[in-house]
Coordinates of C-alpha atoms and ligand atoms in Angstrom, one line a residue:
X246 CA -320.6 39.9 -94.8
X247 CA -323.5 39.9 -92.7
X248 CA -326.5 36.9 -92.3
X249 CA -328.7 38.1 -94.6
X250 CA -326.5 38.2 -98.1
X251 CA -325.9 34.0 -97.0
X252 CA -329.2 33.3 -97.9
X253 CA -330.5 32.7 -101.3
X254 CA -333.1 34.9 -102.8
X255 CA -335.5 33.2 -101.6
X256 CA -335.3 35.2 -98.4
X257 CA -336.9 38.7 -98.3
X258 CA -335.9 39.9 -95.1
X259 CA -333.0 38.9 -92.2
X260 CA -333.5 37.0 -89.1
X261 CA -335.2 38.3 -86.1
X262 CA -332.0 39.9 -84.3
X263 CA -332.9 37.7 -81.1
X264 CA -333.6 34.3 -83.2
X265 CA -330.0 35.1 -85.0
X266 CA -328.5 35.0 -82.1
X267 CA -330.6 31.8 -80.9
X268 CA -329.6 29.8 -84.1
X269 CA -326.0 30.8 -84.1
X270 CA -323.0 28.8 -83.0
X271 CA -320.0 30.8 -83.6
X272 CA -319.3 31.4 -79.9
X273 CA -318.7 28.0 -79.2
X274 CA -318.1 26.3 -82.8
X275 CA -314.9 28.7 -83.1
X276 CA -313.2 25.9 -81.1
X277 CA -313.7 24.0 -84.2
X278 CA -311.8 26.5 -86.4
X279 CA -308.4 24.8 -87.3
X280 CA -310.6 21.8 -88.2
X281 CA -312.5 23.3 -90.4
X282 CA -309.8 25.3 -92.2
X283 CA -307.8 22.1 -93.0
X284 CA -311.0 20.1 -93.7
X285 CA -311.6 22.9 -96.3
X286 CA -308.0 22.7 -97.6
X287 CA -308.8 19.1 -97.9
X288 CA -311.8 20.1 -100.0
X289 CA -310.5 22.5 -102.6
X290 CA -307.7 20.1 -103.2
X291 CA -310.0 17.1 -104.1
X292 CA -312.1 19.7 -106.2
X293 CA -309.0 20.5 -108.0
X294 CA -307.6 17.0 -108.3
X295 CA -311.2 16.1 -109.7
X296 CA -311.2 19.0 -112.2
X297 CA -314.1 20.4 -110.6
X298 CA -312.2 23.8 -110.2
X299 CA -308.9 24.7 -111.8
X300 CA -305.8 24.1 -109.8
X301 CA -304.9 27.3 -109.5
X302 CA -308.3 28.3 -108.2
X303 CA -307.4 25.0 -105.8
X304 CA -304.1 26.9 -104.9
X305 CA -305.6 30.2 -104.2
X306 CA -308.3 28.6 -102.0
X307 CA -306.0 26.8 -100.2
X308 CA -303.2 29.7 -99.4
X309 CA -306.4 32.0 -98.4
X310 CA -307.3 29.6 -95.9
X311 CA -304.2 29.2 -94.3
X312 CA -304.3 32.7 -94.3
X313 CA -307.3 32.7 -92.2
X314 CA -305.6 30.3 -90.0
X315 CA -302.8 32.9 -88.8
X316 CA -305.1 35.7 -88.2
X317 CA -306.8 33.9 -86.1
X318 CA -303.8 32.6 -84.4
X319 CA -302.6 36.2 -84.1
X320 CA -306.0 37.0 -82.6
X321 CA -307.4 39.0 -85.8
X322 CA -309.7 36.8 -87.1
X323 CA -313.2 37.2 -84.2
X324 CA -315.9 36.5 -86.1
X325 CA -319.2 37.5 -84.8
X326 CA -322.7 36.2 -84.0
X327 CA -323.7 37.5 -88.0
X328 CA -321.5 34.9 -89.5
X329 CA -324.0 32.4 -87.6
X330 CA -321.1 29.5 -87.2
X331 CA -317.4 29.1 -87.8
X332 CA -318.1 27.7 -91.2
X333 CA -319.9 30.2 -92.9
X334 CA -317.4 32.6 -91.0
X335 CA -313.8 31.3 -92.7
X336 CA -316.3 31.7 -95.9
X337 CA -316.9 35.1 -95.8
X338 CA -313.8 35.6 -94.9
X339 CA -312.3 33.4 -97.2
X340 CA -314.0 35.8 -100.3
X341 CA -312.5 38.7 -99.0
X342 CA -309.3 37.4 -99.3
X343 CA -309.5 35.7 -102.4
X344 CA -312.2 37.0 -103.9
X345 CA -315.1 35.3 -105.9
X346 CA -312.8 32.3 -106.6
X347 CA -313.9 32.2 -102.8
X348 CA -317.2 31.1 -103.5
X349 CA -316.4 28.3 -105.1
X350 CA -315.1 26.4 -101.9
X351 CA -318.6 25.0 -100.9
X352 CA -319.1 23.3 -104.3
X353 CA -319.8 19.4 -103.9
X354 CA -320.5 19.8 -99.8
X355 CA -322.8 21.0 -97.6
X356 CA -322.4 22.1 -93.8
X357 CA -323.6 19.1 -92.9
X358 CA -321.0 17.0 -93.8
X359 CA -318.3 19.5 -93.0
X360 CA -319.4 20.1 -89.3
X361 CA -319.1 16.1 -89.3
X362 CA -315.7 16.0 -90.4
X363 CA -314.8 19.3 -88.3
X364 CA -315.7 17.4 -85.1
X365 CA -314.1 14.2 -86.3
X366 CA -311.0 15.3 -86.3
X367 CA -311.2 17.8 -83.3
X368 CA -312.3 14.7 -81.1
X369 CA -309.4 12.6 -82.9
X370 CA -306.6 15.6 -81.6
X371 CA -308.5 16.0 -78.4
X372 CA -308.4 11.6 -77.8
X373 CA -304.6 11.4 -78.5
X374 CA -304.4 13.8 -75.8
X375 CA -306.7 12.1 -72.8
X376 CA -304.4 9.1 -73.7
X377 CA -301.3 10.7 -73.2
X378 CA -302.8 12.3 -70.2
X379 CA -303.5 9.1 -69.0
X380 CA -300.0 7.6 -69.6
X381 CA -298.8 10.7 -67.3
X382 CA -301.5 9.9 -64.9
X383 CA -299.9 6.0 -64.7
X384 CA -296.4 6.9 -64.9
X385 CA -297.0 8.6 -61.3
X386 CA -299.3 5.7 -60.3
X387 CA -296.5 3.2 -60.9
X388 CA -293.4 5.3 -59.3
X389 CA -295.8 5.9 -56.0
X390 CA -296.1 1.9 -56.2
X391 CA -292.9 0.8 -56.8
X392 CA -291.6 2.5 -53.4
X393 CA -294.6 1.4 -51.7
X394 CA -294.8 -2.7 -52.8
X395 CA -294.3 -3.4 -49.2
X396 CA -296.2 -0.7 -47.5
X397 CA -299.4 -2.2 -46.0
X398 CA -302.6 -0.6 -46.2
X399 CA -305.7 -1.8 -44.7
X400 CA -308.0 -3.2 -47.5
X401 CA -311.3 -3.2 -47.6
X402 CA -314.6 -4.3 -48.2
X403 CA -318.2 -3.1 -47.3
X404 CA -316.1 0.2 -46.0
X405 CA -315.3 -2.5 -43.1
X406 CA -311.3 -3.8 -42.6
X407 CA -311.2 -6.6 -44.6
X408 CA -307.7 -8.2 -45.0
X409 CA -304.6 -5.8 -44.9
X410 CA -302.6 -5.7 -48.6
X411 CA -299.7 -3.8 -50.2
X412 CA -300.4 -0.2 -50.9
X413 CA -298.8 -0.8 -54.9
X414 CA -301.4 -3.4 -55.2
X415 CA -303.8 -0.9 -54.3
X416 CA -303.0 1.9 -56.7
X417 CA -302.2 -0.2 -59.3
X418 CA -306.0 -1.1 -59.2
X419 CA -306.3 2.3 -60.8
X420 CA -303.5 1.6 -63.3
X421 CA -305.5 -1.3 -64.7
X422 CA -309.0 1.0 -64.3
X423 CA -307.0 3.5 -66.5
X424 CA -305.8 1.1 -68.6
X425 CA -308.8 0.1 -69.9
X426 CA -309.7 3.7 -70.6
X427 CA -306.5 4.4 -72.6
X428 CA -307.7 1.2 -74.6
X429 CA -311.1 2.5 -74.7
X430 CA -310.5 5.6 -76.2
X431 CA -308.4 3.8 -78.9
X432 CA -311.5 1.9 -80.1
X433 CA -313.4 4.7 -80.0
X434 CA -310.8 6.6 -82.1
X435 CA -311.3 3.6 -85.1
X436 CA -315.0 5.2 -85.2
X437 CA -313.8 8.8 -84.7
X438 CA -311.8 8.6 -87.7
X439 CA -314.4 7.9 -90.6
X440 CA -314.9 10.5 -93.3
X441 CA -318.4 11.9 -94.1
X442 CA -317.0 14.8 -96.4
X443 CA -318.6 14.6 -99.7
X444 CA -321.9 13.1 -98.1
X445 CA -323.2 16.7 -99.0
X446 CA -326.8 17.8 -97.8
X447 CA -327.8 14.4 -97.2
X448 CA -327.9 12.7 -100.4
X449 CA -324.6 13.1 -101.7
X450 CA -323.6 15.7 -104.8
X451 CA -324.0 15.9 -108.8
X452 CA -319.9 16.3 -108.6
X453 CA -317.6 13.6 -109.7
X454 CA -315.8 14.0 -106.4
X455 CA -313.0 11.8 -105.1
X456 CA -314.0 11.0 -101.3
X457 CA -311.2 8.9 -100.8
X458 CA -309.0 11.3 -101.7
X459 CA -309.9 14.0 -99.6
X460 CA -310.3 11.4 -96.5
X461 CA -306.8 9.9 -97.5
X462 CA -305.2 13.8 -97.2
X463 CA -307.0 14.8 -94.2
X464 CA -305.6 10.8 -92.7
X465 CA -308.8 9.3 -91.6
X466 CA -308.9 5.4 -92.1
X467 CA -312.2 5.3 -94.3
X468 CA -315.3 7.0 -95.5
X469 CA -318.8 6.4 -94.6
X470 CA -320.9 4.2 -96.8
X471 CA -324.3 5.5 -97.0
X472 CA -324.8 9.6 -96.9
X473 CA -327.6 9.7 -94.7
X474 CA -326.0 7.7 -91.9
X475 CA -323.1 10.3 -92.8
X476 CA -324.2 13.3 -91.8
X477 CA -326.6 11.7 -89.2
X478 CA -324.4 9.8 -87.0
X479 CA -323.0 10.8 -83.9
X480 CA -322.5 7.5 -82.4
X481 CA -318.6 8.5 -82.4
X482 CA -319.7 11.1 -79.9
X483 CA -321.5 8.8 -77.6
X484 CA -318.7 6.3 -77.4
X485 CA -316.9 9.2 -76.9
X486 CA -319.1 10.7 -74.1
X487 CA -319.0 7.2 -72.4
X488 CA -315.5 6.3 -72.4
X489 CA -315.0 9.8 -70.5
X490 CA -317.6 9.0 -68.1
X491 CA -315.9 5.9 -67.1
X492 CA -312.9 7.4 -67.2
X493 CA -313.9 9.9 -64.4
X494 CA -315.8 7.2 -62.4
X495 CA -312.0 6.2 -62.4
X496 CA -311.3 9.2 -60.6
X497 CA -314.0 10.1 -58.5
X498 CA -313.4 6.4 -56.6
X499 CA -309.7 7.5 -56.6
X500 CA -310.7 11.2 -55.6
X501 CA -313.1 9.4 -53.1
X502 CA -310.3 7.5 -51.2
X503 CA -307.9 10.1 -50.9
X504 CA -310.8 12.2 -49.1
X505 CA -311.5 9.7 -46.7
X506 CA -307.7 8.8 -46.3
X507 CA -306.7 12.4 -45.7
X508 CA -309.6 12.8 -43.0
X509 CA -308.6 12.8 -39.2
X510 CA -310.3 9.4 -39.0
X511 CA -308.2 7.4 -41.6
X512 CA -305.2 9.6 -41.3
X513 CA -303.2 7.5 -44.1
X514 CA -302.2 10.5 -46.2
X515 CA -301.8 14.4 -45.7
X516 CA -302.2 16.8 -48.1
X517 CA -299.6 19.0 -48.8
X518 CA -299.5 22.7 -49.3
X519 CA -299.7 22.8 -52.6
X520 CA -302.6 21.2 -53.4
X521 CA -304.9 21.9 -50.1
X522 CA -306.6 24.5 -49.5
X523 CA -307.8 26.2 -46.2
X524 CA -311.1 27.4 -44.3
X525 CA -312.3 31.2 -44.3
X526 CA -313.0 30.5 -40.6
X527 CA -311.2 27.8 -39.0
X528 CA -307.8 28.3 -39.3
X529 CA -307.3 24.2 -38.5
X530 CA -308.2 23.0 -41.6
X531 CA -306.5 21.7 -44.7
X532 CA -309.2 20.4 -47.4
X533 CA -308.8 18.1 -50.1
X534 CA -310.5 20.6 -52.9
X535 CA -308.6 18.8 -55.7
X536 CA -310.0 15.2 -55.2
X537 CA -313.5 16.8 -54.6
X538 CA -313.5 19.2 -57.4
X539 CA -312.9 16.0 -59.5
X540 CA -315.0 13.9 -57.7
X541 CA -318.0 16.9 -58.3
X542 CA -317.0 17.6 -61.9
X543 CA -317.9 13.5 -62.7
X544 CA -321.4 14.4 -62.9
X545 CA -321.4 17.0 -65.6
X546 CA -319.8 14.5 -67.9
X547 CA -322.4 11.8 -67.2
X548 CA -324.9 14.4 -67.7
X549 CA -323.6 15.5 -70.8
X550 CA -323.7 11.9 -72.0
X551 CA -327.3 11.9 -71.0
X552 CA -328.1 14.7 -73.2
X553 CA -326.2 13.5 -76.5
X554 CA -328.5 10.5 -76.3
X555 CA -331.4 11.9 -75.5
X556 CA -330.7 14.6 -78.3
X557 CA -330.2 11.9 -80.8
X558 CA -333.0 9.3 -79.6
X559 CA -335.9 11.0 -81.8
X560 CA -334.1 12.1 -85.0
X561 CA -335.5 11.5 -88.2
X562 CA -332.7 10.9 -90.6
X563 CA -330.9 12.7 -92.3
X564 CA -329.5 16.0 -90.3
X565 CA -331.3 18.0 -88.3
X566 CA -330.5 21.7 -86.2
X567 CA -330.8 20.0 -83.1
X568 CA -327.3 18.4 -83.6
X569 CA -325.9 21.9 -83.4
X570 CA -326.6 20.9 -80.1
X571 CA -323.7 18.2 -79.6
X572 CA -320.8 20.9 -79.4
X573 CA -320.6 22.3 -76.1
X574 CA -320.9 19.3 -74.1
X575 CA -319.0 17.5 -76.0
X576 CA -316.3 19.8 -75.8
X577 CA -317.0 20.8 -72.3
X578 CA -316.4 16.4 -71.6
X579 CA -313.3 17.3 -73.6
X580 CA -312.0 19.8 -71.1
X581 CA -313.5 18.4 -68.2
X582 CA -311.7 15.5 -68.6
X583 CA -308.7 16.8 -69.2
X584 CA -308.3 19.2 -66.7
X585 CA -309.5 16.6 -64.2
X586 CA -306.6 14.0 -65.5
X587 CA -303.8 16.9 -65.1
X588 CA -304.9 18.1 -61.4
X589 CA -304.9 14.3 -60.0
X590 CA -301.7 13.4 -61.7
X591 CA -300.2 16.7 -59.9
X592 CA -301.8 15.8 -56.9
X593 CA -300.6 12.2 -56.8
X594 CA -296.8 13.3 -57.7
X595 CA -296.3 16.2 -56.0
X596 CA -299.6 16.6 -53.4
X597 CA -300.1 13.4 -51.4
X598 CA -298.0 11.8 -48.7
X599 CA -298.4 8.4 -47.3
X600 CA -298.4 8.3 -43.5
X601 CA -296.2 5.4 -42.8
X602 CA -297.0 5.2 -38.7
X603 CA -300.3 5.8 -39.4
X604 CA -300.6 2.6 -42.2
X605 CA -298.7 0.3 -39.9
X606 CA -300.4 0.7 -36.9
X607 CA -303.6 0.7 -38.7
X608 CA -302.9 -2.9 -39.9
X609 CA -301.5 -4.0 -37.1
X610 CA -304.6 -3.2 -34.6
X611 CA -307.7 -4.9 -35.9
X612 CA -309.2 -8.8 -37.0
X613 CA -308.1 -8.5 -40.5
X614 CA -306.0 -11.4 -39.9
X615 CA -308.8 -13.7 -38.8
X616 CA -308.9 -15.2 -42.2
X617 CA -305.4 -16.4 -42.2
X618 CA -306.1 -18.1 -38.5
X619 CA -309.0 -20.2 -40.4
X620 CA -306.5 -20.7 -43.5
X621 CA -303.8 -22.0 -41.2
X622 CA -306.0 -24.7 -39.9
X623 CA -307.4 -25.3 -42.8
X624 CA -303.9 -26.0 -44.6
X625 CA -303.7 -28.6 -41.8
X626 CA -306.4 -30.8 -42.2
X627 CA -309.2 -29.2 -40.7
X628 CA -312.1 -28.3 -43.3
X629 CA -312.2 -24.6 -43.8
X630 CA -315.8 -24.0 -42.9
X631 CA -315.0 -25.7 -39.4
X632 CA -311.9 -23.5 -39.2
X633 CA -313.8 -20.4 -39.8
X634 CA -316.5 -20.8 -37.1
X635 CA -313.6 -21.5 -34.7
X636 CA -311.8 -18.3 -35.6
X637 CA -315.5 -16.4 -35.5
X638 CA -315.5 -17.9 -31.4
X639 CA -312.2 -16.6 -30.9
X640 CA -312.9 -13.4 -32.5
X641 CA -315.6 -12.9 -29.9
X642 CA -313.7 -13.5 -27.2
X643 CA -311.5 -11.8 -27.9
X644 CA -313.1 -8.6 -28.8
X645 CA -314.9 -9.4 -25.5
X646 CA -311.3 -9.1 -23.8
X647 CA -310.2 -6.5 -25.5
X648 CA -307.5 -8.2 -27.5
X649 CA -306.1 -8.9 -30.5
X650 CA -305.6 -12.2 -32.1
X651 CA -301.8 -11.7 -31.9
X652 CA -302.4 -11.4 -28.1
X653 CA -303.6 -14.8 -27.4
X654 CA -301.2 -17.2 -26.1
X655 CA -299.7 -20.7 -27.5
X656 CA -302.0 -22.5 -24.6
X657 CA -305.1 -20.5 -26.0
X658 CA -304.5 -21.2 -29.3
X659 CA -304.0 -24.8 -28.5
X660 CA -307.2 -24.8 -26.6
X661 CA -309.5 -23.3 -29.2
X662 CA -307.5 -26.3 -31.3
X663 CA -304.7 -28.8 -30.9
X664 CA -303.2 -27.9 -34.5
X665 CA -302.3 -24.8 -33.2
X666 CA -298.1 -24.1 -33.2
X667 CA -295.9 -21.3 -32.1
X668 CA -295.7 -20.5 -36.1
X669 CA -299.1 -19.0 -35.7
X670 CA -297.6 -15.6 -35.0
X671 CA -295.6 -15.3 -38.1
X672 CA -298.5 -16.7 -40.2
X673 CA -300.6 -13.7 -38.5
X674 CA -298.1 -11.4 -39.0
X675 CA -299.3 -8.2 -41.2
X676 CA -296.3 -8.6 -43.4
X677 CA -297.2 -12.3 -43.8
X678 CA -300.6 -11.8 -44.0
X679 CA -299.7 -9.9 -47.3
X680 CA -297.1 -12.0 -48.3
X681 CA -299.4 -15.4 -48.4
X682 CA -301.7 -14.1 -50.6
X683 CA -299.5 -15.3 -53.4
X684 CA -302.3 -16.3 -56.5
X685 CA -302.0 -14.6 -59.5
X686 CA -303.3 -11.3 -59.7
X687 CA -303.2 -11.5 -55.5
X688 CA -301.9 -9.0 -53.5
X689 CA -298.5 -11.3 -52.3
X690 CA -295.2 -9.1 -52.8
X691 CA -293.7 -11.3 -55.4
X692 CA -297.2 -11.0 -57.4
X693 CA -296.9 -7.2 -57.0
X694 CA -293.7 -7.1 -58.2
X695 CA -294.5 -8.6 -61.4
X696 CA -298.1 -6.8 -61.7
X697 CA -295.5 -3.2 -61.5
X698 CA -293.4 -4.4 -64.7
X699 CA -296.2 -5.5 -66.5
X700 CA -297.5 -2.2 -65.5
X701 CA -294.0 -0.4 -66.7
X702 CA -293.8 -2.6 -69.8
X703 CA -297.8 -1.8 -70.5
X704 CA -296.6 2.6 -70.4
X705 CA -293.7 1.7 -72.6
X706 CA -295.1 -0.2 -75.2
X707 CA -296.4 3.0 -77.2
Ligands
LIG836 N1 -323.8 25.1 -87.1 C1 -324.3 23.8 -87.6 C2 -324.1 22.7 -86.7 O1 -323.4 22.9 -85.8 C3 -323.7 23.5 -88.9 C4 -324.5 22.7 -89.8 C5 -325.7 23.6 -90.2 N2 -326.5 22.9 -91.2 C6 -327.7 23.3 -91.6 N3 -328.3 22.6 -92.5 N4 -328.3 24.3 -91.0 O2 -324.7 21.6 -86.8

């Protein structure tokens, strides 16, 4: 059935073949397609629960839709650009099937409120997902820490060698980053999964429909209260949009690190085969694609954010075409996100190793133990801003002789300060250095330790 025998007959004449293809959305609302086929199932049921249509008619409707649903998963069912979207689509085909029993199906809705309810429950299969996605992602996270608690890595701030820690303490900075997200998504989800069907056009319909019903069959928690804000909202979206952008902030600054790590200048990981790539020209090299692919992709979810709210910012209520426009990035934030959460969990199991040497003697060659100098004397009486321009002096000096603070000797110590003991060098120690750092939430191996079960415990809980 083409375009032109939709309309009612008020229209004299088709669309412009150029604007039908402008105001169609069949080649990117087909995503939607098992949505809409069991948010119409939904529909026809409630109509015939209601008495609205006969319950056979509610059974024919019902079986021809499901019908529809495994042509197209045999690939028979391609609706073209004349069917507009994928709801006007199943339609037409739906009457072929059934026949004029078909045309009863849109009695008591509008397309309004079934794109609503179509994306609702697309974005509440596509959130279950990312979360499980993520859970994969932290599983990794947590085995990679658990062999590494006593690995040392140096830690930073300002890009600039701060104080050394445990490389689990590290990564599981991302398990709590993630965390959040999974936790994020799941509020969004309690906003996903609100029912407009039935809020018709805008206004709601002259049926005695049963919203509650149909939102009860098709599992979403409530309806919405008011039509208008019904088949207006897309606030769901926007959470939506903004979770996944700070979802892939999370792993951009992971995607970020292994980049720099896996450069000749850190040299704390290399990339394996598998997930590296090489140069056209210089035979040499080994590039970290994966983390910057990820890393580059972050910006088309932001900006897909950007454009939901800037689409939505001038609406006059109720709906309007322009929210055609929320589909593709939305679903393109969908994928996005999802592609970007399987290639760094693959990378992290199977595409990453830690350079051992590499981290040791990086922790054991710099001032990142200056603080612990200043701590030891400060444990000892001496007050800590005192202690710290001490250590500063020493520092200097020591720089100035090309040495390291382990270098010094007992009578050096002593000189820069009589508190000074032989203990010194154990207190400096990398391994100590870590170990000390024993406050909650600190990097101190026995704080690790229980930060990785909590971690575990956290995965298994679900
Ligand atoms: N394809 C439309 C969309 O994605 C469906 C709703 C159309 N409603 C309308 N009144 N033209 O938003």
């Amino acid at each position: 059935m083409t375009q032109q025998q939709t309309w009612s007959q008020r229209f004299e004449s088709a669309l412009h073949p150029t604007i039908a293809r402008f105001n169609a959305s069949i080649h990117f609302d087909i995503e939607l397609i098992e949505y809409d086929l069991t948010g119409s199932q939904a529909h026809a049921k409630m109509l015939a629960k209601c008495g609205i249509i006969s319950s056979e008619e509610g059974e024919q409707l019902v079986t021809g839709l499901e019908q529809i649903r495994q042509e197209y998963r045999q690939g028979n069912f391609n609706p073209g650009v004349d069917s507009e979207d994928v709801h006007f689509a199943v339609e037409h085909r739906l009457v072929e099937i059934v026949g004029d029993v078909g045309k009863k199906l849109h009695t008591g809705r509008s397309r309004n409120d079934q794109v609503g309810t179509d994306t609702r429950l697309y974005l509440r299969a596509q959130i279950q997902q990312i979360q499980n996605l993520i859970r994969e992602f932290q599983t990794v996270l947590v085995d990679i820490a658990e062999q590494n608690v006593e690995t040392l890595i140096p830690g930073y701030t300002h890009l600039q060698r701060a104080q050394p820690v445990s490389l689990a303490h590290h990564l599981l900075a991302y398990f709590q980053m993630t965390q959040r997200d999974w936790e994020r998504l799941g509020d969004v989800y309690r906003r996903v999964n609100i029912s407009p069907l039935g809020c018709g056009a805008l206004a709601g319909t002259t049926f005695p429909i049963d919203r509650h019903y149909s939102a009860q069959l098709l599992h979403f928690d409530k309806v919405y209260d008011n039509s208008l804000d019904g088949v207006s909202d897309r606030d769901f979206a926007i959470e939506f949009l903004s979770a996944a952008s700070l979802i892939m902030v999370h792993l951009s600054r992971l995607s970020e690190e292994v980049i720099l790590w896996s450069s000749e200048e850190f040299g704390f990981v290399t990339l394996k085969d598998s997930c590296a790539t090489g140069s056209s020209i210089m035979p040499q090299k080994k590039n970290p694609d994966v983390p910057e692919l990820v890393r580059g992709k972050t910006g088309r979810v932001f900006g897909h954010l950007q454009a939901m709210l800037v689409m939505m910012k001038g609406l006059p209520l109720a709906y309007n075409k322009d929210l055609q426009e929320d589909k593709e990035g939305l679903f393109d934030a969908v994928n996005t996100v999802k592609a970007c959460l399987e290639a760094m969990t693959i990378l992290l199991r199977e595409g990453l190793e830690f350079c051992d040497r590499r981290l040791a003697v990086a922790v054991a060659s710099d001032f990142s133990n200056a603080t612990d100098v200043a701590d030891y004397l400060a444990a000892r009486g001496v007050p800590f801003r005192e202690a710290y321009n001490l250590v500063g002096k020493v520092v200097k000096t020591s720089i100035a002789a090309g040495k390291l603070l382990k270098d010094l000797s007992l009578s050096e110590w002593k000189q820069l300060h009589p508190k000074f003991e032989n203990d010194i060098y154990e207190a400096i120690s990398p391994r100590q250095v870590v170990a000390a750092r024993n406050s909650y939430g600190g990097t101190g191996f026995e704080q690790v330790s229980k930060a990785l079960q909590a971690a575990r415990d956290q995965i298994n809980q679900d």
